[in-house]
Amino acid sequence: MTNGHLSEVFKERVLALVADIPRRRVMSYGQIAALCGHPRAARIVGQIAHFGPDELPWQRVVSARGGLASGYYGGKEGHKKDLAAEGIEVDENYQIDISRYVWWPKD
DNA sequence: CGAGTGACCGCAA
DNA sequence: ATTGCGGCCACTC
């Protein structure tokens, strides 16, 4: 097996996990990376988010401290709008209280 | 093939 | 509180 293939598996896991995040809940890039077997590959999740399929709920993926994504379609403003649409509070600094919305698969 | 970049993260100073 | 750095690895010159 090539390591390239393993990465593809990682990617599939990330996509599946993101697709499972419930409405009004969020996960961080690092959290997703860890659950998919690469504890320190948060950046890769960011890459996947950037190049990945638009139909997944990427608005439910935020940074570990609740920061929104500048590279989101429409920038942080667009991200904020999509989060607000599901009832998630975003402050004027484009941040959320992650402890209030974070989701772990077992919940 | 090498180097730089990035929707990140945790730790150190 | 702020800044810097190494690590992860796909993608683009």
XYZ file of C-alpha atoms (C1' of nucleotides) in Angstrom:
133
model
C 0.000 0.000 0.000
C 1.272 3.445 -0.839
C 1.041 6.217 1.678
C -0.865 8.113 -0.994
C -3.583 5.553 -0.719
C -3.691 5.903 3.039
C -4.231 9.603 2.581
C -7.150 8.847 0.363
C -8.634 6.713 3.097
C -8.098 9.572 5.509
C -9.880 11.891 3.136
C -12.841 9.546 2.827
C -13.098 9.313 6.601
C -13.045 13.070 6.937
C -15.795 13.480 4.358
C -17.937 10.825 6.044
C -17.449 12.403 9.453
C -18.262 15.923 8.310
C -21.375 14.614 6.602
C -22.482 13.196 9.975
C -22.192 16.376 12.031
C -25.731 17.129 13.218
C -27.445 20.425 12.626
C -26.584 23.091 15.201
C -23.382 21.249 16.181
C -19.736 21.822 15.219
C -16.359 20.046 15.197
C -12.846 21.468 14.947
C -10.331 20.624 12.239
C -7.990 19.014 14.752
C -10.772 17.009 16.340
C -11.765 15.618 12.952
C -8.156 14.823 12.076
C -7.659 12.975 15.365
C -10.799 10.891 14.989
C -9.680 9.937 11.491
C -6.306 8.696 12.728
C -4.008 11.711 12.169
C -3.942 13.693 15.443
C -1.771 16.468 14.034
C -3.138 16.751 10.530
C -5.598 19.574 11.108
C -4.192 21.469 8.126
C -5.006 18.575 5.861
C -8.603 18.757 6.956
C -8.441 22.408 5.957
C -7.162 21.402 2.515
C -9.975 18.917 2.164
C -12.467 21.547 3.235
C -11.111 23.919 0.617
C -11.095 21.448 -2.272
C -13.859 19.130 -1.074
C -17.477 18.761 -2.181
C -19.713 21.773 -1.566
C -22.743 19.770 -0.485
C -21.180 18.800 2.848
C -21.952 20.990 5.907
C -18.544 22.703 6.077
C -20.038 25.543 8.073
C -20.046 23.091 11.010
C -16.258 22.869 10.897
C -14.475 25.585 12.887
C -11.053 26.097 14.476
C -10.240 24.602 17.892
C -10.964 27.922 19.608
C -14.174 28.614 17.775
C -12.770 30.812 15.019
C -14.440 30.930 11.619
C -12.699 30.215 8.307
C -11.346 33.109 6.272
C -11.098 30.846 3.246
C -14.768 29.901 3.424
C -16.876 30.777 0.400
C -17.932 34.333 1.127
C -15.208 34.661 3.783
C -15.913 34.782 7.494
C -19.014 36.779 6.747
C -20.391 33.959 4.616
C -19.424 31.412 7.256
C -21.126 33.447 9.956
C -24.272 33.702 7.909
C -24.452 29.941 7.353
C -23.900 29.204 11.046
C -26.466 31.773 12.104
C -28.921 30.135 9.718
C -28.916 27.031 11.941
C -29.217 29.036 15.113
C -25.555 29.111 16.147
C -24.508 32.375 17.783
C -21.520 34.100 16.212
C -20.038 37.192 17.831
C -18.762 40.341 16.114
C -15.241 38.900 15.996
C -16.460 35.935 13.974
C -16.086 33.516 16.851
C -18.398 31.065 18.549
C -18.389 29.480 21.990
C -17.228 26.073 20.793
C -17.782 24.374 24.153
C -21.448 25.092 23.677
C -21.779 23.519 20.240
C -18.947 20.971 19.914
C -20.072 17.512 18.896
C -18.476 14.127 19.468
C -19.763 11.207 17.375
C -21.040 9.282 20.413
C -23.386 12.013 21.649
C 12.214 16.893 -7.751
C 12.519 20.918 -4.338
C 10.309 24.842 -2.108
C 6.533 27.453 -0.664
C 1.744 27.771 0.975
C -2.381 26.779 3.638
C -10.337 26.879 5.851
C -4.904 24.295 11.723
C -3.027 22.986 16.551
C -0.452 22.796 20.717
C 3.312 24.188 23.113
C 7.138 27.385 24.384
C 9.049 31.945 25.553
C -2.243 38.378 25.780
C 0.957 37.847 21.691
C 4.472 35.750 18.767
C 7.023 31.993 16.913
C 7.793 27.233 15.525
C 7.423 22.328 14.219
C 4.367 18.990 12.511
C 0.994 17.151 9.266
C 0.483 16.384 3.842
C -2.034 18.009 -0.661
C -1.359 21.159 -4.082
C 0.990 24.578 -7.008
C 4.751 26.548 -9.203
